[in-house]
PDB file of C-alpha atoms and ligand atoms in Angstrom:
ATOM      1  CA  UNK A 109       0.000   0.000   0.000  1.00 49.00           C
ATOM      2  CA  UNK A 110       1.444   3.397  -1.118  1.00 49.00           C
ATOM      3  CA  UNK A 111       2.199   5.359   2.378  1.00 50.00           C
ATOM      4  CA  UNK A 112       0.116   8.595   2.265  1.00 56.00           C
ATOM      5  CA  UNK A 113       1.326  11.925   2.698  1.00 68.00           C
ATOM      6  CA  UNK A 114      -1.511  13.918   2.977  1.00 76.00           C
ATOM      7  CA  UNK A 115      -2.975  14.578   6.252  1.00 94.00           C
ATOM      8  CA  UNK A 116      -6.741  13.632   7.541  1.00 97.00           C
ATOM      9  CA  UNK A 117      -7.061  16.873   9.449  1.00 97.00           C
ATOM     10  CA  UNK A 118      -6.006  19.243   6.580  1.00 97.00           C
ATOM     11  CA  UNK A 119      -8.800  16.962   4.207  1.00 98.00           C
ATOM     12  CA  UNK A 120     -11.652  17.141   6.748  1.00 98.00           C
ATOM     13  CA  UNK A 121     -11.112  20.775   6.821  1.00 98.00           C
ATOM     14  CA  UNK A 122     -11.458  20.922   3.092  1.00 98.00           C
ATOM     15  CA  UNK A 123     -14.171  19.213   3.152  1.00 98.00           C
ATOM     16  CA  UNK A 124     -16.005  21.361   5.988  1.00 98.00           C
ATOM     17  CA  UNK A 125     -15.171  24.510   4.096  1.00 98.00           C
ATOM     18  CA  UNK A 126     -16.961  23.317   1.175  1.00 98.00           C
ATOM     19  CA  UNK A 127     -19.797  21.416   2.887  1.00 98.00           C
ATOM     20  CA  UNK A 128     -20.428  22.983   6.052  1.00 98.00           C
ATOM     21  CA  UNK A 129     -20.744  21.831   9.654  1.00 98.00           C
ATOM     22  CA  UNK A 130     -22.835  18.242   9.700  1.00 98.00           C
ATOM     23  CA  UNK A 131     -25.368  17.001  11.129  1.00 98.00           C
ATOM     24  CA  UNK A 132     -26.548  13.239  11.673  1.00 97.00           C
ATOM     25  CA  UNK A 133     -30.508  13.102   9.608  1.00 96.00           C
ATOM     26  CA  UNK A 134     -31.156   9.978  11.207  1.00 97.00           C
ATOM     27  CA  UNK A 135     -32.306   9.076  15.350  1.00 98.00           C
ATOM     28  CA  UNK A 136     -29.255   9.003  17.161  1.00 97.00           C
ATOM     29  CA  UNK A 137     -30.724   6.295  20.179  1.00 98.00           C
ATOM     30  CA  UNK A 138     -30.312   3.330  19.206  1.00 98.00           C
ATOM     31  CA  UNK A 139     -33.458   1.597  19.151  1.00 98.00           C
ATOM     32  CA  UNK A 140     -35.445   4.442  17.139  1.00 98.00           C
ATOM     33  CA  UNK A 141     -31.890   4.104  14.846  1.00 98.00           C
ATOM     34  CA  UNK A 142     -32.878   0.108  14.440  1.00 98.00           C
ATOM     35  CA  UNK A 143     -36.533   1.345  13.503  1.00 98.00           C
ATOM     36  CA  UNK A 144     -34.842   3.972  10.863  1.00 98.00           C
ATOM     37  CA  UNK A 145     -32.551   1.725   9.248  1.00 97.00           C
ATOM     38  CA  UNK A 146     -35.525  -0.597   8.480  1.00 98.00           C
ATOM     39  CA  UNK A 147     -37.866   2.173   6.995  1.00 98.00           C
ATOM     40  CA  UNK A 148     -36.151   2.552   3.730  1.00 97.00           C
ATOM     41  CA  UNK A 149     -34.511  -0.499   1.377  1.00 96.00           C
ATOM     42  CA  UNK A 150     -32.007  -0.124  -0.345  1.00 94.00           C
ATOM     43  CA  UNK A 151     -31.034   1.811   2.589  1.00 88.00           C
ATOM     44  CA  UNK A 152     -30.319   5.643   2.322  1.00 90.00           C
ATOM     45  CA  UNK A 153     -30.920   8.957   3.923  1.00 93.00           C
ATOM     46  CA  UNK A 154     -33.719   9.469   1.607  1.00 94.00           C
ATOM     47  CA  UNK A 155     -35.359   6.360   1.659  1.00 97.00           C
ATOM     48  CA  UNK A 156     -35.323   5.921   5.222  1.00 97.00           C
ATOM     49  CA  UNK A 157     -35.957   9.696   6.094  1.00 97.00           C
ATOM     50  CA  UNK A 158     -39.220   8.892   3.375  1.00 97.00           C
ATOM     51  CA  UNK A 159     -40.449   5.402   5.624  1.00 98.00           C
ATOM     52  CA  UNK A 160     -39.653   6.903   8.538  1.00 98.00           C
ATOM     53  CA  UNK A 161     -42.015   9.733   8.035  1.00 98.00           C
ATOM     54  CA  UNK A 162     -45.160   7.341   6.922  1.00 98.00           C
ATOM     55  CA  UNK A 163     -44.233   5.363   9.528  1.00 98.00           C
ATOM     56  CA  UNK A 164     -44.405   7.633  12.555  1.00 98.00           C
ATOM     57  CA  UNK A 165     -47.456   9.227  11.386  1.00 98.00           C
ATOM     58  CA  UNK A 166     -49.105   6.101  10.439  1.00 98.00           C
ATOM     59  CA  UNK A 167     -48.426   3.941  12.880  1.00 98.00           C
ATOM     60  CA  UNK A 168     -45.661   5.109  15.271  1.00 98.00           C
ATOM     61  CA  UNK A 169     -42.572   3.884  15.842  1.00 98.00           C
ATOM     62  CA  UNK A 170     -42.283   2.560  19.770  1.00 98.00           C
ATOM     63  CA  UNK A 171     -42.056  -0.881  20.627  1.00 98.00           C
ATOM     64  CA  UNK A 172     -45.632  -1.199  21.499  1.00 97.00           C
ATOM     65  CA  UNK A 173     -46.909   0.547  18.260  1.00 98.00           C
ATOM     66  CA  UNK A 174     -44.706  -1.795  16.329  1.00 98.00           C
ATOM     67  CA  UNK A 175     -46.126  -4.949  17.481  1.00 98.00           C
ATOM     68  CA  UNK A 176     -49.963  -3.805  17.709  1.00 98.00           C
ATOM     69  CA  UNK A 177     -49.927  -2.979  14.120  1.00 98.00           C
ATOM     70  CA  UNK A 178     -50.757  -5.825  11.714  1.00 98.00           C
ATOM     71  CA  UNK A 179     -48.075  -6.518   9.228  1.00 97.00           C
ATOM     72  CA  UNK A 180     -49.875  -5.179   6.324  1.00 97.00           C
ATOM     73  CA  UNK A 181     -50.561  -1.912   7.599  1.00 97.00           C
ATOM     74  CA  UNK A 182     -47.218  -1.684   8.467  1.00 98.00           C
ATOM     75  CA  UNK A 183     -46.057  -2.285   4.921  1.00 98.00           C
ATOM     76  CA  UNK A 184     -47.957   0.169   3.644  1.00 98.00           C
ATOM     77  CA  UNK A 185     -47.161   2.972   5.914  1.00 97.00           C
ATOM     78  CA  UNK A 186     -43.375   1.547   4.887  1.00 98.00           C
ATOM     79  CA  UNK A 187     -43.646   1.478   1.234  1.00 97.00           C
ATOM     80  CA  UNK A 188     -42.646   5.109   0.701  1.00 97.00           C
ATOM     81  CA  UNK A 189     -38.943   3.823   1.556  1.00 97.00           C
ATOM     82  CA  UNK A 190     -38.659   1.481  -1.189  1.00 97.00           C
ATOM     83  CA  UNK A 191     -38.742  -2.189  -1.821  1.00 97.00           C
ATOM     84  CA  UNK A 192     -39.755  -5.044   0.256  1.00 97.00           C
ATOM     85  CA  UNK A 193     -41.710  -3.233   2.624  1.00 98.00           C
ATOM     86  CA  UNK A 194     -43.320  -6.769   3.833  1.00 98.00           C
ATOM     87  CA  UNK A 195     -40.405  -8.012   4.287  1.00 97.00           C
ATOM     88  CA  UNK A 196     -38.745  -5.051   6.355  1.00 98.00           C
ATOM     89  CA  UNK A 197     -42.125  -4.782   8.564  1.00 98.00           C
ATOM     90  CA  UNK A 198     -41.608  -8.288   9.416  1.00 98.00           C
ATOM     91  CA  UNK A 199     -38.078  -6.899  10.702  1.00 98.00           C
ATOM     92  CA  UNK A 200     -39.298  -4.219  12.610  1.00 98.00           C
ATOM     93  CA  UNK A 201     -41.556  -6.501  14.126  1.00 98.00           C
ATOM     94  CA  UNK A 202     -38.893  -8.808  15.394  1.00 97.00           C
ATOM     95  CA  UNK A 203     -37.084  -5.904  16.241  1.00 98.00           C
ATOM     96  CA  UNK A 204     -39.733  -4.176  18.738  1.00 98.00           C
ATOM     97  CA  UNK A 205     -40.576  -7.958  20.208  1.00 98.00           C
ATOM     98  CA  UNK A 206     -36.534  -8.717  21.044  1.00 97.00           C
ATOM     99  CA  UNK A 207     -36.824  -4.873  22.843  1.00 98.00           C
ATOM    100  CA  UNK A 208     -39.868  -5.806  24.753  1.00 97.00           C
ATOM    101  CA  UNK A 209     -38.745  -9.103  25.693  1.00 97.00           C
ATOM    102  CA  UNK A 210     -35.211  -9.304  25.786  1.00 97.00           C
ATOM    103  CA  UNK A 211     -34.143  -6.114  26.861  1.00 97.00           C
ATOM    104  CA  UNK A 212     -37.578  -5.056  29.084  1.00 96.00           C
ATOM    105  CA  UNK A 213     -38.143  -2.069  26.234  1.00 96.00           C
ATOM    106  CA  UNK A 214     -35.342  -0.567  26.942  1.00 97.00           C
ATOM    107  CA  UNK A 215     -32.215  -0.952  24.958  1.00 98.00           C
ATOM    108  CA  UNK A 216     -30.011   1.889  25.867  1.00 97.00           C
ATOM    109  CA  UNK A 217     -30.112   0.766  28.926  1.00 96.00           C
ATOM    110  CA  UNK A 218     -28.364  -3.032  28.447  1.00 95.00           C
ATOM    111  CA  UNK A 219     -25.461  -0.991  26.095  1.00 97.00           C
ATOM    112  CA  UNK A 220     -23.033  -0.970  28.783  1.00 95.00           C
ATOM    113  CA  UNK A 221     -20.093  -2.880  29.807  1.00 96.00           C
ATOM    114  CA  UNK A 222     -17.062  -3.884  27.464  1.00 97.00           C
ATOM    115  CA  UNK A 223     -17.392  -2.702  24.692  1.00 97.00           C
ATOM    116  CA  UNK A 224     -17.010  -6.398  22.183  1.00 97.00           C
ATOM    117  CA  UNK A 225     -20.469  -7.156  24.081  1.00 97.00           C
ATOM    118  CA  UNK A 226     -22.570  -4.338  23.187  1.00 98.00           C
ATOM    119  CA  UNK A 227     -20.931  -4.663  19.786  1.00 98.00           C
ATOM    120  CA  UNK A 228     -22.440  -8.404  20.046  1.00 97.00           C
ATOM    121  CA  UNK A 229     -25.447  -7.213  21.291  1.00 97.00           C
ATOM    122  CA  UNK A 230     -26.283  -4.805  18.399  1.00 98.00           C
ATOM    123  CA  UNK A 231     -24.917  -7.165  15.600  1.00 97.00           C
ATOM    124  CA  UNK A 232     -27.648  -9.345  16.881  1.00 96.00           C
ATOM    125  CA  UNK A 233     -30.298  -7.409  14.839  1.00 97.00           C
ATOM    126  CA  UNK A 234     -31.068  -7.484  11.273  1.00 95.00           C
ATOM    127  CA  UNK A 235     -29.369  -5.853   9.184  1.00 94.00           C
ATOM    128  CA  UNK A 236     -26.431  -4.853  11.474  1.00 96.00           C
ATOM    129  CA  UNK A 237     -22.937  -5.436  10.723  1.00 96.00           C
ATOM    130  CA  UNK A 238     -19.605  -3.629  12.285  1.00 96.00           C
ATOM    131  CA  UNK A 239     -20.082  -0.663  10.284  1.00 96.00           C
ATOM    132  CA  UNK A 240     -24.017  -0.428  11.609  1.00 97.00           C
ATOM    133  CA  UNK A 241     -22.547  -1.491  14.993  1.00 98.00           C
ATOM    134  CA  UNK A 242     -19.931   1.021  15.191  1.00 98.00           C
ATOM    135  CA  UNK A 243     -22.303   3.787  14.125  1.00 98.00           C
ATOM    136  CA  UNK A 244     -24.803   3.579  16.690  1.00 98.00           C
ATOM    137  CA  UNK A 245     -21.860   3.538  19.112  1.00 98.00           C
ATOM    138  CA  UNK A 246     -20.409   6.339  17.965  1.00 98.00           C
ATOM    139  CA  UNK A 247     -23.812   8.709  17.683  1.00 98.00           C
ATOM    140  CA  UNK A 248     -25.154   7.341  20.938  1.00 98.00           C
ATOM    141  CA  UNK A 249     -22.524   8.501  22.809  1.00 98.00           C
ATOM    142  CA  UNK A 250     -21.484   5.153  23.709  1.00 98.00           C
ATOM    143  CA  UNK A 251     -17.950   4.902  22.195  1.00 98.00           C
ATOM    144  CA  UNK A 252     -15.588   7.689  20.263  1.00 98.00           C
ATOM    145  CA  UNK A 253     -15.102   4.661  17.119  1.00 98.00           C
ATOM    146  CA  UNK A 254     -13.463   5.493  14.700  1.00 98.00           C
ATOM    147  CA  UNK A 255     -16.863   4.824  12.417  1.00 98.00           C
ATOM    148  CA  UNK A 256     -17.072   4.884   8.700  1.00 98.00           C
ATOM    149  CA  UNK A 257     -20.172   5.732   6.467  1.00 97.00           C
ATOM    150  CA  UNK A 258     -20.793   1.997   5.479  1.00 93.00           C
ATOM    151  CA  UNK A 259     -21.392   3.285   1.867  1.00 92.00           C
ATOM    152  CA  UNK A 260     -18.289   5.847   1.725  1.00 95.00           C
ATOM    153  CA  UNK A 261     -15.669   3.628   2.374  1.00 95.00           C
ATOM    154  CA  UNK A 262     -13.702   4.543  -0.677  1.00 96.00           C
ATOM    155  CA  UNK A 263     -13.379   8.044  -0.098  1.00 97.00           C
ATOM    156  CA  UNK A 264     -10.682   8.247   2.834  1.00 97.00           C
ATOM    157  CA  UNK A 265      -9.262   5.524   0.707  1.00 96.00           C
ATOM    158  CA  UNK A 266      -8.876   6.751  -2.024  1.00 95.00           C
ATOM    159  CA  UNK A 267      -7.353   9.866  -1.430  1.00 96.00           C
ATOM    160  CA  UNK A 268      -4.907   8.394   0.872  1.00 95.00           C
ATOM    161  CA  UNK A 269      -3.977   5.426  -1.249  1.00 92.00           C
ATOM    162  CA  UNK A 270      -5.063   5.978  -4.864  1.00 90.00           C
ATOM    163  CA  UNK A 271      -7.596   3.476  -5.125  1.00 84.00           C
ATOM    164  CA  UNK A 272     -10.111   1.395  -2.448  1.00 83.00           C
ATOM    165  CA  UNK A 273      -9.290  -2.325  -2.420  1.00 85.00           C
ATOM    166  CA  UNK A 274     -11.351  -5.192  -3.965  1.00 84.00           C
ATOM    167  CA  UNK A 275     -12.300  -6.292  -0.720  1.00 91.00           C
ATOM    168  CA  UNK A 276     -15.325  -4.282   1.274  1.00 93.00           C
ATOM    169  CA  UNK A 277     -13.769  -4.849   4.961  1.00 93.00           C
ATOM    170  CA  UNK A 278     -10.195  -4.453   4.184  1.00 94.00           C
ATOM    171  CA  UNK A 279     -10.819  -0.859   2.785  1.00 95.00           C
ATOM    172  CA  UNK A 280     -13.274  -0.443   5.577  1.00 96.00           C
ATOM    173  CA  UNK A 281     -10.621  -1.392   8.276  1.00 96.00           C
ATOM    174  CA  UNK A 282      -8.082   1.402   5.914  1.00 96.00           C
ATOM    175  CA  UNK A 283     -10.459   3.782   6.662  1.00 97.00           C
ATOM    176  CA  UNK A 284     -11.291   3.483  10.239  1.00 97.00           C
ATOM    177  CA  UNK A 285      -7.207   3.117  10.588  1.00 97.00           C
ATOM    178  CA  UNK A 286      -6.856   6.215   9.412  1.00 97.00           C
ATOM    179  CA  UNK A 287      -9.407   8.162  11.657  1.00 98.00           C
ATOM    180  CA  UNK A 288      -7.986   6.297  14.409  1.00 97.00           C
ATOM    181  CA  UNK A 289      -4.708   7.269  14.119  1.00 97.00           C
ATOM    182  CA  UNK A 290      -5.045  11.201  12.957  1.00 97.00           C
ATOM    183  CA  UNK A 291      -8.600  12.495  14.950  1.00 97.00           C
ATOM    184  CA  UNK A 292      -8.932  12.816  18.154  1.00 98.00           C
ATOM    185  CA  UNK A 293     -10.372   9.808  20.563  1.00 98.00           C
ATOM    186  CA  UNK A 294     -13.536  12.565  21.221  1.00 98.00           C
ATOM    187  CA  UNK A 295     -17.332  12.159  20.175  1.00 98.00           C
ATOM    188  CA  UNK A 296     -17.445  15.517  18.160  1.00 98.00           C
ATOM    189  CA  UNK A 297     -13.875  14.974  15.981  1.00 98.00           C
ATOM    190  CA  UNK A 298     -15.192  11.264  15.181  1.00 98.00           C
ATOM    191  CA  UNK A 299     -18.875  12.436  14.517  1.00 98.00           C
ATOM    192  CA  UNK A 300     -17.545  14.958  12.161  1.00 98.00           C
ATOM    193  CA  UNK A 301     -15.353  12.887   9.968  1.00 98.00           C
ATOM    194  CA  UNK A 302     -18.102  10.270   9.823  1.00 98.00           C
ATOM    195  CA  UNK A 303     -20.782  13.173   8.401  1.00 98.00           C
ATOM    196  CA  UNK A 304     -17.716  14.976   6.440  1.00 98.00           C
ATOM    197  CA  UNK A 305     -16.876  11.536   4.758  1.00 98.00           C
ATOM    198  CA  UNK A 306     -20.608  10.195   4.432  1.00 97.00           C
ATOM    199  CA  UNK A 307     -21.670  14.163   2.808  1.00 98.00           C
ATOM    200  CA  UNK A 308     -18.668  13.986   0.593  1.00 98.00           C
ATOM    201  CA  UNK A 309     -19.313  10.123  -0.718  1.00 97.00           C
ATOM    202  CA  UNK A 310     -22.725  11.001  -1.703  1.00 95.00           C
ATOM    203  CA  UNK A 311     -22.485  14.283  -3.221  1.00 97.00           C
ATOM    204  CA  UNK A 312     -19.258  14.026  -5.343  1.00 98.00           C
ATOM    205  CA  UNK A 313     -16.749  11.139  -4.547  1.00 97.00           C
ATOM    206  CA  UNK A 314     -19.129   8.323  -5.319  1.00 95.00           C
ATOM    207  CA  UNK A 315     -18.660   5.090  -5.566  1.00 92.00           C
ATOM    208  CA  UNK A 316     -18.764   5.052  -9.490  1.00 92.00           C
ATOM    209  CA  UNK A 317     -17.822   8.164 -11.325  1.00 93.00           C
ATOM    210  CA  UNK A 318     -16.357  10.595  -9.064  1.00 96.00           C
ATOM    211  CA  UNK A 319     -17.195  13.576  -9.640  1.00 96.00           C
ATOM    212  CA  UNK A 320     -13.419  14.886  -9.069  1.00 94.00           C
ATOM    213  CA  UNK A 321     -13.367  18.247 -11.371  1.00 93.00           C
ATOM    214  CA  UNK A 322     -15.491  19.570  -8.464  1.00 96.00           C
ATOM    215  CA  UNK A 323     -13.750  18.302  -6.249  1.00 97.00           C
ATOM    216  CA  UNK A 324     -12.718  20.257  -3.081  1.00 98.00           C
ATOM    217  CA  UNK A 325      -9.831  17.967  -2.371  1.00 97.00           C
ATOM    218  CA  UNK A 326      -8.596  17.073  -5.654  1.00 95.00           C
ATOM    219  CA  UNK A 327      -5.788  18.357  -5.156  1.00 94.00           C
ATOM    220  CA  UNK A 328      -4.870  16.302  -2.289  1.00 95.00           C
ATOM    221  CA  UNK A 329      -6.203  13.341  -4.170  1.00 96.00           C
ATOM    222  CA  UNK A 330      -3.887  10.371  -4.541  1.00 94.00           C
ATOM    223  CA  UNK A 331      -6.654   8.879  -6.798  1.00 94.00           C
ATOM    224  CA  UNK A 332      -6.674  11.903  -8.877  1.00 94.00           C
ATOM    225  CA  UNK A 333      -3.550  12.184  -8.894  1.00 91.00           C
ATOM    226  CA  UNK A 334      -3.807   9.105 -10.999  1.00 84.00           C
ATOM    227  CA  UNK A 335      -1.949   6.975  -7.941  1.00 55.00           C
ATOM    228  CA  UNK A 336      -4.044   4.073  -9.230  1.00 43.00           C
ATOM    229  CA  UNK A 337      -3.238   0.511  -7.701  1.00 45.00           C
ATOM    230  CA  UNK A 338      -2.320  -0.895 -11.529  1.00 45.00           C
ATOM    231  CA  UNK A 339      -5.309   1.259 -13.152  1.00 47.00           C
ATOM    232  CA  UNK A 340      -5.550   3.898 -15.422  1.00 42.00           C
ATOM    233  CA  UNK A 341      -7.333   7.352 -15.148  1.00 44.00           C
ATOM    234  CA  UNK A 342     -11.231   7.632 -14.884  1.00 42.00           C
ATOM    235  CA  UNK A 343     -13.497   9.021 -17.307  1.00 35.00           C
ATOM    236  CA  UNK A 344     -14.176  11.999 -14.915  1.00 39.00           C
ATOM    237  CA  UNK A 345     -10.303  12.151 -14.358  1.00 40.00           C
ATOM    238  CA  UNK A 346     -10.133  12.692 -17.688  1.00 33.00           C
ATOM    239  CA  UNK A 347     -12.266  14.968 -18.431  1.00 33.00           C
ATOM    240  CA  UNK A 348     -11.318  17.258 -15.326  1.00 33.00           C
ATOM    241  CA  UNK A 349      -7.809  17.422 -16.753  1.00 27.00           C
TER     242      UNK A 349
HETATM  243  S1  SF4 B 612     -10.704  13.856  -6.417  1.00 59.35           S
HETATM  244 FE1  SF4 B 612     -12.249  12.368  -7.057  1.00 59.35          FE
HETATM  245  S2  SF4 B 612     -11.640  10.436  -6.084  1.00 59.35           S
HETATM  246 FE2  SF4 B 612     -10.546  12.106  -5.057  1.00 59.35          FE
HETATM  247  S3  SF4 B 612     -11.832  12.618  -3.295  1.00 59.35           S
HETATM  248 FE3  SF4 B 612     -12.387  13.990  -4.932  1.00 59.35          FE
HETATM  249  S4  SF4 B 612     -14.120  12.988  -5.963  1.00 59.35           S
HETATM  250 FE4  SF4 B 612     -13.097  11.452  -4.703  1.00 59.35          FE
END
């Protein structure tokens, strides 16, 4: 792996010039997070933002609500979110009855302790992986991870190193490396270079395409740069010059 020379903090700051100052769009607790993640499929911002809206004002979006609500109502207060809406009502349903029964409707409350069992604990629900464990850690306060936008793991990658790798959680594990070692341990410097990344994944360095002649931190860009691990310039690279 080519060793980067460009710092984290100077790209962040790039990044926040262009973008703004962040904030999360989704529930932060971790439950009503759970409920979130399941309102839109494929799972974005926009999608769930769109189910999660039908859903409160449809049916609501506690425990109790949840499991009163036949499944088919629930779908269709979900459909606004996207596809399989059966499927992800049947989720939430699980989800509110493992709250209820396992955890006495409380979940926040049984997310203490070391920090590989609440990790367990949460990768225990649908849908959840490290990155989804790591980011309900982070924004509930629980932990300072180093998280990484679960669909943005290229772009810290790519400027560092020129190019993400084939495999998903090695350039996942590249990314939360670098956070780790070049942010502060805090809530508010990990928070931000989660939101930075995540705004700056969606909006221009996407995963196909890039759109780097727009680019705020082109310049620091290994990938645009043309640093490729044995490939050859982009079509955008191209045409940005
Ligand atoms: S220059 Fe292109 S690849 Fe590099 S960060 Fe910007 S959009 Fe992403």
């Amino acid at each position: 792996m080519p060793k980067a020379s460009v710092a984290v903090p100077e790209i962040l700051d790039k990044l926040e010039s262009f973008y703004g100052h962040q904030e999360p769009c989704w529930p932060t607790d971790p439950y009503l997070f759970l409920v979130w993640w399941h309102c839109g499929y494929p799972a974005s911002d926009a999608a769930c933002a769109k189910g999660w809206e039908a859903l409160s004002s449809q049916v609501g979006t506690s425990p109790q609500q949840l499991l009163e609500t036949p499944i088919p109502k629930m779908a269709k207060a979900l459909k606004p979110g996207g596809m399989v809406p059966e499927l992800r009502a049947m989720r939430l349903k699980e989800i509110a009855s493992r709250i209820e029964n396992e955890f006495a409707g409380d979940l926040s409350a049984a997310l203490t302790g070391p920090l590989k069992d609440i990790r367990k604990t949460l990768k225990k629900f649908p849908n959840i992986a490290d990155p989804g464990a790591d980011r309900i850690m982070l924004f509930a306060d629980i932990a300072p991870i180093a998280a990484v936008p679960s669909n943005c793991v290229h772009v810290l990658v790519r400027i560092l190193h020129g190019k993400e790798r084939e495999n998903y959680g090695v350039t996942y594990r590249e990314a939360q490396q670098a956070i780790e070692a070049e942010t502060p341990a805090t809530f508010l410097a990990r928070k931000r270079a989660y939101l930075l990344l995540k705004r700056h994944g969606q909006e221009l360095c996407k995963r196909t395409n890039p759109k780097c002649g727009m680019c705020p931190v082109n310049s620091l860009c290994a990938y645009f740069a043309g640093h490729l691990r044995g490939g050859t310039k982009t079509s955008s690279q191209r045409s940005a010059g």
